Coordinates of C-alpha atoms in Angstrom, one line a residue:
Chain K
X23 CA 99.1 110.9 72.9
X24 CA 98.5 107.1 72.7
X25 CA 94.9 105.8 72.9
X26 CA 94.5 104.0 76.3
X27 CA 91.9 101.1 76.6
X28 CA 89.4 100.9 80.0
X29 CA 91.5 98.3 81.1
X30 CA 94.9 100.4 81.4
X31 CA 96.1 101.3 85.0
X32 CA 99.5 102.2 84.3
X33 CA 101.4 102.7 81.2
X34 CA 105.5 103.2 81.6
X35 CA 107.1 104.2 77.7
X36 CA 110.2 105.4 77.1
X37 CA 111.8 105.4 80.0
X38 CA 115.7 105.6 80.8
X39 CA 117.3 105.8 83.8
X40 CA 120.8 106.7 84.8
X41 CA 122.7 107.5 87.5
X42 CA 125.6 110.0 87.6
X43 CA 127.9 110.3 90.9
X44 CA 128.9 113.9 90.6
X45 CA 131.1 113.1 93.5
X46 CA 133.1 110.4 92.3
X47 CA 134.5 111.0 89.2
X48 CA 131.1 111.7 87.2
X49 CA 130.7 107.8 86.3
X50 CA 128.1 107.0 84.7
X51 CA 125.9 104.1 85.7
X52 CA 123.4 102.7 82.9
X53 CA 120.3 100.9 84.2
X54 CA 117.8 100.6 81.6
X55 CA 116.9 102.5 78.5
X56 CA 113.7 102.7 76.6
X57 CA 111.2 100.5 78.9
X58 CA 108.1 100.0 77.6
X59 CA 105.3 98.4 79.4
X60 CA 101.3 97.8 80.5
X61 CA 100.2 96.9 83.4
X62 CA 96.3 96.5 83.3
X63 CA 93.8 95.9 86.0
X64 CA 93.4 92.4 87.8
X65 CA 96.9 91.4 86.8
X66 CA 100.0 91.0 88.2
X67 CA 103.4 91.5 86.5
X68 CA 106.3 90.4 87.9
X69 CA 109.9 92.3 86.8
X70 CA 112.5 89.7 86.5
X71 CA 116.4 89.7 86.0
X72 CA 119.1 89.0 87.9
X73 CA 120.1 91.0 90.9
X74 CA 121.5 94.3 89.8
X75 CA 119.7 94.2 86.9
X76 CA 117.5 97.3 87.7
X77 CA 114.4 95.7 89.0
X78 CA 114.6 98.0 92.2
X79 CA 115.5 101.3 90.5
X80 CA 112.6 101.0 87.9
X81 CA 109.7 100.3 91.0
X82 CA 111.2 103.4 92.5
X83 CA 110.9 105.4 89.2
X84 CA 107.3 104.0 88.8
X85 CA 106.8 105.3 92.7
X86 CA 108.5 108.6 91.2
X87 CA 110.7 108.4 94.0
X88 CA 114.0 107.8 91.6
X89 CA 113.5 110.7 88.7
X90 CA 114.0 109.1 85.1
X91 CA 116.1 110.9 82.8
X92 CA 113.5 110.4 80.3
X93 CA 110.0 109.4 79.4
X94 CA 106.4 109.4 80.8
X95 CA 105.1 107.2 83.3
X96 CA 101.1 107.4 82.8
X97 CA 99.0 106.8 85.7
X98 CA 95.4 106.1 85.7
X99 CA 94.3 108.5 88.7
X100 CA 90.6 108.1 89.4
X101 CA 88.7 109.8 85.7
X102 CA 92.5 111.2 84.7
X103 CA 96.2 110.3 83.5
X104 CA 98.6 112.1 85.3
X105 CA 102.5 111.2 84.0
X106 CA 104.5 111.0 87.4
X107 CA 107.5 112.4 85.2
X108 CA 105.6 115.5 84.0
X109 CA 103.6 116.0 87.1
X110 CA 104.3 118.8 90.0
X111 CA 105.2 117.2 93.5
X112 CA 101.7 118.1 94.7
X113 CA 100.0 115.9 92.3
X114 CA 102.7 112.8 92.7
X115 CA 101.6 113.4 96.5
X116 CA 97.6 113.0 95.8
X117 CA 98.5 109.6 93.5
X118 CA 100.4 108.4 96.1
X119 CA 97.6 109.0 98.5
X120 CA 94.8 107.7 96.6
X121 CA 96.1 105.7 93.5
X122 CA 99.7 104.2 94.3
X123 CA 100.7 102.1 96.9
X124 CA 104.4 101.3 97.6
X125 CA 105.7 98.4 100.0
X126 CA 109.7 98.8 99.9
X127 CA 112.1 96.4 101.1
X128 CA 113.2 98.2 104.4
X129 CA 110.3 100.0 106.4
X130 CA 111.2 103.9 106.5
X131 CA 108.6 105.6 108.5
X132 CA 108.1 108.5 110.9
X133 CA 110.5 107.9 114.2
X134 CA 108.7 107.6 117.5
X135 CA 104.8 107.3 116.0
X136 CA 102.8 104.5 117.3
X137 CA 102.5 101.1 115.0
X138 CA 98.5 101.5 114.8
X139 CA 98.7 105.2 114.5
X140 CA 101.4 104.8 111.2
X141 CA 99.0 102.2 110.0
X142 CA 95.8 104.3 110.2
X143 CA 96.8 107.7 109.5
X144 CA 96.5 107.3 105.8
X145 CA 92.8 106.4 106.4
X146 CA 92.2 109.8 108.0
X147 CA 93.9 111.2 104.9
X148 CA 92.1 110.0 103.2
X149 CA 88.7 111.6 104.8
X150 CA 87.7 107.9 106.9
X151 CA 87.0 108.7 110.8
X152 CA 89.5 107.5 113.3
X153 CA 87.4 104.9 114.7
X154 CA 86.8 103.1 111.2
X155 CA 90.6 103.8 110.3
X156 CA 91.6 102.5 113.6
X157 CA 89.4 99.5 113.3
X158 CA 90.8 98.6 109.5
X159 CA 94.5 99.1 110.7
X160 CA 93.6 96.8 113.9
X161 CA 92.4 94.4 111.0
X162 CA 95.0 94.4 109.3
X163 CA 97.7 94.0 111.8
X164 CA 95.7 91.1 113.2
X165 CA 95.9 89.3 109.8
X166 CA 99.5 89.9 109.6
X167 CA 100.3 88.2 112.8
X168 CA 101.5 91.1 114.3
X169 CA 101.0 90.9 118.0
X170 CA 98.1 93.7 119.5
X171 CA 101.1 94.5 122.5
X172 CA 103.3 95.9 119.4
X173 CA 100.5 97.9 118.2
X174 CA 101.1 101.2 120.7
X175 CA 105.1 100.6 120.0
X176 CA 106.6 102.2 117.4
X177 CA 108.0 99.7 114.9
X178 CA 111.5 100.5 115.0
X179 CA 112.6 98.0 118.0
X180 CA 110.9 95.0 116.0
X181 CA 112.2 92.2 114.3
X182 CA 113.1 92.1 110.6
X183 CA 109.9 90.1 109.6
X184 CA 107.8 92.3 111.8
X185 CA 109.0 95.3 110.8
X186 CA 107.9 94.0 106.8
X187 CA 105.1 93.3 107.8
X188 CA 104.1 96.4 109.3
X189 CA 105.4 97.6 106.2
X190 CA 102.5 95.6 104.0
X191 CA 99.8 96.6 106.3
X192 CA 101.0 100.3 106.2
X193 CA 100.3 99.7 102.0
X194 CA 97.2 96.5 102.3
X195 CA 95.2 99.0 104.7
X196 CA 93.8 100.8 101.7
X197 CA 92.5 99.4 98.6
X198 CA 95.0 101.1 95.9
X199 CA 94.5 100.7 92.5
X200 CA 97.9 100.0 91.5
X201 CA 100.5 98.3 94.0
X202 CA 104.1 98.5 93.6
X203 CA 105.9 95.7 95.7
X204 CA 109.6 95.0 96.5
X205 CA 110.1 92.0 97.6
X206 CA 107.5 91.8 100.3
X207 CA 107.8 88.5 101.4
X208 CA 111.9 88.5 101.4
X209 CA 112.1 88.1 105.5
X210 CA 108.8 86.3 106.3
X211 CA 107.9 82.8 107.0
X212 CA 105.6 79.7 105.8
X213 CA 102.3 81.3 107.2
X214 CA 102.5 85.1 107.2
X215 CA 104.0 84.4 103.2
X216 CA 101.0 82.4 102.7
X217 CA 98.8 85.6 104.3
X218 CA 100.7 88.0 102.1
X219 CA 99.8 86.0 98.7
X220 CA 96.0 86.0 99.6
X221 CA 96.3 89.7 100.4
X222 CA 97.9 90.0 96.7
X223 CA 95.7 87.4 94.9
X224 CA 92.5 89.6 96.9
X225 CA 93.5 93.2 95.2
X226 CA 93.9 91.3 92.3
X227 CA 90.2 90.1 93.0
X228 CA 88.8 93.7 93.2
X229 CA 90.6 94.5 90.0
X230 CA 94.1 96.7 91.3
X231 CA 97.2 96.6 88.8
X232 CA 100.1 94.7 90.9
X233 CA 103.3 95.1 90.0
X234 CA 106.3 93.4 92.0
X235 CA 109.3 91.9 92.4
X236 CA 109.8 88.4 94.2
X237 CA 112.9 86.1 94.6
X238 CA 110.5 83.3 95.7
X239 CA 109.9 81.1 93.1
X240 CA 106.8 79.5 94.6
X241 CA 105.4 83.2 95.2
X242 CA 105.5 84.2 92.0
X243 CA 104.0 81.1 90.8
X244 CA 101.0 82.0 93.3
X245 CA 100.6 85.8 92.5
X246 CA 102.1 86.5 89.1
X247 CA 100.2 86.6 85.7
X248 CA 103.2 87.6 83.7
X249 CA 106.8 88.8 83.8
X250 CA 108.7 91.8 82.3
X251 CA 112.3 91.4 82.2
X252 CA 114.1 94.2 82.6
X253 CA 117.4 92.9 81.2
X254 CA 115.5 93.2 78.4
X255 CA 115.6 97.2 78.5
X256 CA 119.2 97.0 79.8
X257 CA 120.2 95.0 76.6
X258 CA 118.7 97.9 74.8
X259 CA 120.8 100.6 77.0
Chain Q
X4 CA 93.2 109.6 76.8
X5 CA 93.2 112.8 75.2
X6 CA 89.5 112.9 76.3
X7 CA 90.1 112.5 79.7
X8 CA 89.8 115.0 82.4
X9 CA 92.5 117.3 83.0
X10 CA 94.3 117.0 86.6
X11 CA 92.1 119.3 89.0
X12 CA 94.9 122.3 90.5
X13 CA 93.8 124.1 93.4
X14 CA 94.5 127.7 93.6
X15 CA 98.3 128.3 94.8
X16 CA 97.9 130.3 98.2
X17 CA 101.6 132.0 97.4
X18 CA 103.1 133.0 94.2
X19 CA 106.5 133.6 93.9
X20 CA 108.3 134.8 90.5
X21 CA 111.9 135.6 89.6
X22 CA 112.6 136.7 93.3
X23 CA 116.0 138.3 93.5
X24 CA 117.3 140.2 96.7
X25 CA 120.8 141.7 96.9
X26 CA 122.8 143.2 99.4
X27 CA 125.1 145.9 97.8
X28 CA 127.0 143.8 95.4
X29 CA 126.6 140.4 97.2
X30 CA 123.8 138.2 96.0
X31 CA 121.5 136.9 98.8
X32 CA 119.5 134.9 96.5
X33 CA 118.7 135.0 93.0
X34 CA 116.0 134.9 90.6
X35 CA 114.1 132.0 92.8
X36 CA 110.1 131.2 91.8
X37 CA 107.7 129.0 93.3
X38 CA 104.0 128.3 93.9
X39 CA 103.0 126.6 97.3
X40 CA 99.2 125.0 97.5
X41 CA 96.6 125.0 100.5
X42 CA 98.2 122.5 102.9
X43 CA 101.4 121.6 101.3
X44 CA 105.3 122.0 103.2
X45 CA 107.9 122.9 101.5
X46 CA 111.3 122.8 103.0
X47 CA 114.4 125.3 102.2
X48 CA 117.7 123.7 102.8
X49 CA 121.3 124.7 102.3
X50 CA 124.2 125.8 103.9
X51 CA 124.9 128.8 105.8
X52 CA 124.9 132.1 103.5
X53 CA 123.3 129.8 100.6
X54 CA 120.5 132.2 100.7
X55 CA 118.1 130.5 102.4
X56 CA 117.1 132.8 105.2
X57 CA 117.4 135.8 102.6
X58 CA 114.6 133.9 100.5
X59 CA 112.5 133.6 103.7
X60 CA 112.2 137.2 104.5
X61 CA 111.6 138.1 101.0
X62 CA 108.3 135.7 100.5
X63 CA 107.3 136.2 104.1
X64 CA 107.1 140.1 103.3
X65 CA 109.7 140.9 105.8
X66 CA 112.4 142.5 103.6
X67 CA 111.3 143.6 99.8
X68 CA 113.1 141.9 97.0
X69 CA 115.4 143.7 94.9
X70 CA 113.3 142.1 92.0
X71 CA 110.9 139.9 91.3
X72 CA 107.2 139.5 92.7
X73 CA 105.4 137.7 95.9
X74 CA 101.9 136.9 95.6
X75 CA 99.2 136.0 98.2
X76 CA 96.2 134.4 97.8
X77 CA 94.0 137.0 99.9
X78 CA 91.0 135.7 101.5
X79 CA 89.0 138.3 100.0
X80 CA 90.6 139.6 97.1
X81 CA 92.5 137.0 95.4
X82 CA 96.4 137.2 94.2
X83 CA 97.8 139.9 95.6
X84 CA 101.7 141.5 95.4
X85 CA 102.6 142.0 99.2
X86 CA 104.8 144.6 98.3
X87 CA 101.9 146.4 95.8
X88 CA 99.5 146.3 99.2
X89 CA 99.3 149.0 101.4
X90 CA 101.4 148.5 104.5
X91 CA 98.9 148.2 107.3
X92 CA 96.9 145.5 104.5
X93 CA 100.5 143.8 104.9
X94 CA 100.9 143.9 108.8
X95 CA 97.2 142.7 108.8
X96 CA 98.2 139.6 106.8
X97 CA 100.9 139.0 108.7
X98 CA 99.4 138.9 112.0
X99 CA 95.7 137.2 110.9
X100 CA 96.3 134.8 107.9
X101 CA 100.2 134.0 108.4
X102 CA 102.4 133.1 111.3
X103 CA 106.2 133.3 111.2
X104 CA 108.0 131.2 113.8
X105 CA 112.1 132.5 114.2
X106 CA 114.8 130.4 115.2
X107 CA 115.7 132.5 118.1
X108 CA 111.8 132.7 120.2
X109 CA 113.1 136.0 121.3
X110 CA 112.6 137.5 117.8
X111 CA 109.1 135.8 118.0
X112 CA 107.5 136.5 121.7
X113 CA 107.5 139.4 123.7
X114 CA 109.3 138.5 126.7
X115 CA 108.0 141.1 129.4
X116 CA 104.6 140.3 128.9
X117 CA 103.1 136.1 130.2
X118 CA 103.0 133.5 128.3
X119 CA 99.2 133.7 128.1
X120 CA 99.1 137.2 127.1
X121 CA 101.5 136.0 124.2
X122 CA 99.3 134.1 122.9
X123 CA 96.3 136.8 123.8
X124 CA 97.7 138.9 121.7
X125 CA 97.4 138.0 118.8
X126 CA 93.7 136.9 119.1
X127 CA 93.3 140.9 120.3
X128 CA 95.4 141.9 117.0
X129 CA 92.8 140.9 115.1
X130 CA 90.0 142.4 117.0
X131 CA 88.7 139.8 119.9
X132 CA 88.1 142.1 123.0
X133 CA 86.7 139.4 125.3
X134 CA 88.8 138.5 128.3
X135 CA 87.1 134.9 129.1
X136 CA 87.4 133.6 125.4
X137 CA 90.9 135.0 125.4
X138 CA 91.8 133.4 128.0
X139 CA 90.2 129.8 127.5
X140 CA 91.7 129.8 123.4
X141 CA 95.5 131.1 125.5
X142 CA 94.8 128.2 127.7
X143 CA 93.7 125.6 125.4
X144 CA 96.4 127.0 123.2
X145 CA 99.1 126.4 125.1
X146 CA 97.6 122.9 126.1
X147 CA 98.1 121.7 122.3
X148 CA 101.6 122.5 122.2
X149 CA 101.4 120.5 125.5
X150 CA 102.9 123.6 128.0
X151 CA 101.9 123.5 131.5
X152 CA 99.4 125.4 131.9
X153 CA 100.3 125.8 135.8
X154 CA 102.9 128.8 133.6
X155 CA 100.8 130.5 132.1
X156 CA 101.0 133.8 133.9
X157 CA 104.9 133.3 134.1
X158 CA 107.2 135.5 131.9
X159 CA 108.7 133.5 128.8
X160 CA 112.3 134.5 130.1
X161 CA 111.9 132.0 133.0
X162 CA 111.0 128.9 130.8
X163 CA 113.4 126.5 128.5
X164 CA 114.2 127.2 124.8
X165 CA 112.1 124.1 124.0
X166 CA 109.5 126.0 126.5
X167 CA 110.0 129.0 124.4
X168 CA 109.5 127.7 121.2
X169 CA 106.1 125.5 122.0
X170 CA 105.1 128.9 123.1
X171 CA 105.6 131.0 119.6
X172 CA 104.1 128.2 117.9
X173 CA 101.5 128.6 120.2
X174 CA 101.1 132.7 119.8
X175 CA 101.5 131.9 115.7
X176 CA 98.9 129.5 115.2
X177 CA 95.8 130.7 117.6
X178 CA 94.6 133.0 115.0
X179 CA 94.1 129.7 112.6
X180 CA 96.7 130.9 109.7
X181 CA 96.5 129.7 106.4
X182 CA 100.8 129.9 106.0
X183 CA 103.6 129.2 108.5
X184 CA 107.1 130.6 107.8
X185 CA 109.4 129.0 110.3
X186 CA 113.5 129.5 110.2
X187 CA 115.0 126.7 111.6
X188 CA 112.8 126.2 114.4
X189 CA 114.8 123.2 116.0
X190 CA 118.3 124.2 116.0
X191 CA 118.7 125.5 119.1
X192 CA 117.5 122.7 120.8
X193 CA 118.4 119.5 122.3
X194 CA 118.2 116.5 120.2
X195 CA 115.0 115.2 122.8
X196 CA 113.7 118.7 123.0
X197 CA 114.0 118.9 118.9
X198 CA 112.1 115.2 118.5
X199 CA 109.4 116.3 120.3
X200 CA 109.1 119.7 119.0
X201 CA 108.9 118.5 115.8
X202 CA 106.1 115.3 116.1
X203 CA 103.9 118.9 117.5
X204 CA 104.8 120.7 114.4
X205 CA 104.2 117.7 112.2
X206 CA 101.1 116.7 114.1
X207 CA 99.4 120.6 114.0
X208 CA 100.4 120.8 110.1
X209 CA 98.8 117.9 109.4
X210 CA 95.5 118.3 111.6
X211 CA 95.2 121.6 110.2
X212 CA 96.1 121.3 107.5
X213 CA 98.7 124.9 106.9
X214 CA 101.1 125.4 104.5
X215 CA 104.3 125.9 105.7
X216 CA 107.6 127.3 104.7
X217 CA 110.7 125.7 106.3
X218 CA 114.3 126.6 106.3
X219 CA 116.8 124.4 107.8
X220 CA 120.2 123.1 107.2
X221 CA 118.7 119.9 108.7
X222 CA 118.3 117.4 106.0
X223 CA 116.1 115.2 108.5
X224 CA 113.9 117.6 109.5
X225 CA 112.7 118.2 106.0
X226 CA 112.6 114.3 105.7
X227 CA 110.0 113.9 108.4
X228 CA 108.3 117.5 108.0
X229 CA 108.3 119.1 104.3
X230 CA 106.5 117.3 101.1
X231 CA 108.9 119.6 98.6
X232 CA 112.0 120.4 98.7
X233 CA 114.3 123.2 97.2
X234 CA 117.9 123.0 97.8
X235 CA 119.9 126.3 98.1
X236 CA 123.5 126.8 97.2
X237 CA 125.5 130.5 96.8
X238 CA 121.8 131.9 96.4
X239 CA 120.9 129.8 93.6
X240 CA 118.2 127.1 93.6
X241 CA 120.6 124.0 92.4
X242 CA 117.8 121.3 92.7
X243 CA 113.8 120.9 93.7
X244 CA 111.4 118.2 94.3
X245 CA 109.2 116.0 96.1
X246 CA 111.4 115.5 99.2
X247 CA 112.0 111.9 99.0
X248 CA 112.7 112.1 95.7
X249 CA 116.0 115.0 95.6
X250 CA 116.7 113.2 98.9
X251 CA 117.0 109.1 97.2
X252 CA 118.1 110.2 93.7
X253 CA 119.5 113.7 94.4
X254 CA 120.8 115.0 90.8
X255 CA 122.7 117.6 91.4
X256 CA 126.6 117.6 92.5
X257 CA 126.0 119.7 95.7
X258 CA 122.5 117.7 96.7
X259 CA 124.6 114.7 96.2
X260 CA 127.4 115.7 98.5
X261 CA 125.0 117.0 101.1
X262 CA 122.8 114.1 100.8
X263 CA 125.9 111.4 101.4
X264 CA 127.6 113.9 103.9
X265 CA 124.4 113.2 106.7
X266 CA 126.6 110.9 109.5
X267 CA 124.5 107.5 109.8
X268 CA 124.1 107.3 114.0

């Protein structure tokens, strides 16, 4: 296996993705082939291409939530590697927990669970007491503009941007070492986008591997270090 | 890299190897195998007679396989066969370390006896002989699964299914098991009955960290409950997974069409 330096957080080679639709037809849809790429600690890499162009399907695959049809996806997890496409579900679930954090374009979570409690539970995953998990997720939501009478509601009566939001906070509560972010500042507006680049440009500050897509020019400009194109890989395909 | 640590495994708590089970001819399931960890949900799905309630009863020791192995991570002894262990050994397991939560609560509780001795039972089962502390773990018991405790000397005919079943989850988890089997333990409920049945199932897995079995033709209940998934289909396993995973990019033709056959409300 390849030599990785200190500096590695995540290392993606190899990897192809297709989808087949079994149901109509068996077509075949190509999204990329072969992608190879580093993302190392205090960066952030930005995947560009046009819409369509796989950006979406290849975060999922790094968040092993879409299944690659081939290659490794190495992970630095705490002292080890794990490779989300080798590894058994229960591992993926302790990365996830303590190594990868994911903020997806919609907000999915558990129906009818408070707004502070969805915030916080990881916390007490993760071993923290309620009280200091409660007081980080009250923190966060504070910085994120989301008003304290939401916090006992559960998210899914609130607006677009607060529902994003709530999103990032569920993700920004914990200090992962490697983010994954779709579009995370798609629905929000001058001064909460402005909130969400510090949080960026901060885990970049302590050192986490960030990678994200962003349609905002003048985001990317603030957070990114350097692109990946994945028409690139789709060229290859 | 090569240098690095290996990824640290617990011990799996249940074992389960080339498990086949056939009625006469018919298949129930076939040649199935599995490990489940301390702590982690897995969640059965399929249609009905895809298997999935055969493959229960086989791994929770109810009905032996035709062929193929179950093994238990025994408190005191390690990996064991359930089907190798004496049967008294096996009834011992089932009522100490395991709970098994049935659709119907019927097949679960003893109806002529109250809803506190239910869930007294069990704590005499496995050897507790004093009234008062049976009686304050019934009652605080029955107050987690939030039941009015006002009931607890009435007879589990007289209450509500969604009555009933807070109560056999109740009975099943006062002796602190290490493994929950439950078969479909929301389907005969109303859809506000089944919500909140299942944030108190979530809630209790998570605070106590069990591992649970779940079977269900419920593709949302697996969603919110189960962190694995193994999909069922004419006794086969088609397709298994982290849930989110076969559920967003399922890969086989029959997760696919159950997966896109869910009605959006």
């Amino acid at each position: 296996m390849t030599q990785f330096d200190d500096t590695v957080m995540l290392h993606a080679q190899g990897l192809s993705k297709h989808f087949v639709l079994h149901n109509q037809g068996g077509v075949k849809i190509d999204v990329f082939e072969k992608v190879e790429f580093t993302a190392r600690q205090g960066e952030c890499v930005i995947l560009a291409g046009p819409s369509g162009s796989g950006k979406s399907t290849l975060l999922r695959s790094l968040y092993a939530n879409y299944k690659p049809q081939a290659g490794s996806i190495y992970v630095r997890h705490g002292e080890a590697w794990v490779d989300l496409c080798a590894a058994r579900p229960f591992q993926i679930m302790e990365v996830r927990r303590d190594t990868l954090g994911y903020v997806s374009q919609f907000l999915r979570v558990i129906p009818r669970v408070a707004t502070l409690d969805l915030v916080s539970e990881p916390l007490i995953g993760q071993g923290l007491t309620e009280e200091a998990a409660r007081k980080r997720a009250e923190t966060i939501l504070a910085r994120l503009r989301i008003p304290e009478a939401l916090w006992s509601l559960p998210p899914s009566t609130f607006s677009g941007g607060e529902q994003q939001r709530v999103n990032i906070a569920m993700t920004f509560v914990q200090d992962y070492p490697i983010l994954l972010l779709d579009e995370p500042t798609a629905s929000l507006d001058k001064d909460n986008r402005e909130t969400v680049i510090a949080l960026i440009n901060e885990a970049k500050g302590r050192g986490a591997a960030i990678i994200g897509i962003f349609h905002d020019a003048e985001v990317r400009a603030a957070v990114g270090t350097r692109s990946y194109d994945v028409t690139e890989a789709r060229q290859a395909a | 890299m090569t240098a690095a640590p290996a990824f640290r495994m617990p011990d799996p708590l249940l074992q389960v190897r080339g498990l086949t089970h056939r009625y006469g001819p018919h298949i129930g399931c076939r040649d199935v195998s599995f490990d489940l960890y301390p702590g982690e949900v897995l969640g059965i799905v399929g249609e009905s007679g895809s298997g999935k309630t055969t493959l229960l009863k086989c791994v929770s020791g109810q009905m032996e396989p035709t062929e193929g192995s179950v093994e238990y991570e025994t408190r005191d002894a390690g990996l064991i066969d359930l089907f190798r262990m004496s049967e008294a050994r096996r009834r011992l397991l089932m009522r100490t370390d395991w709970g098994i939560v049935y659709q119907n609560p019927r097949d679960g509780l003893r109806m002529r006896v109250s809803a506190g001795a239910n869930v007294g039972e069990r704590l005499m089962a496995i050897g507790d002989r004093h009234y008062g502390h049976i009686r304050s773990e019934a009652v605080d018991w029955l107050e987690r699964v939030e039941m009015d405790i006002g009931r607890i000397d009435d007879m589990p005919h007289t209450f509500s299914g969604g009555m009933q079943q807070r109560l056999q989850i109740a009975r099943n988890l006062v002796t602190k098991p290490r493994l929950v089997f439950m078969d479909e333990p929301t389907s005969g409920l109303d859809v506000s009955v089944q919500a909140r049945l299942l944030d108190l199932v979530r809630g209790l897995v998570r605070t106590l960290g069990i591992a649970c079995v779940i079977v269900t033709h419920d593709l949302g209940v697996v969603r919110l409950l189960s962190h694995r998934l193994m999909v069922m289909k004419g006794g086969n396993v088609v397709e298994s997974g982290l849930t989110d995973q076969v559920l967003d990019d399922p890969q086989h033709p029959y997760t696919q069409l159950l997966v896109s056959s869910i009605l959006p409300v």
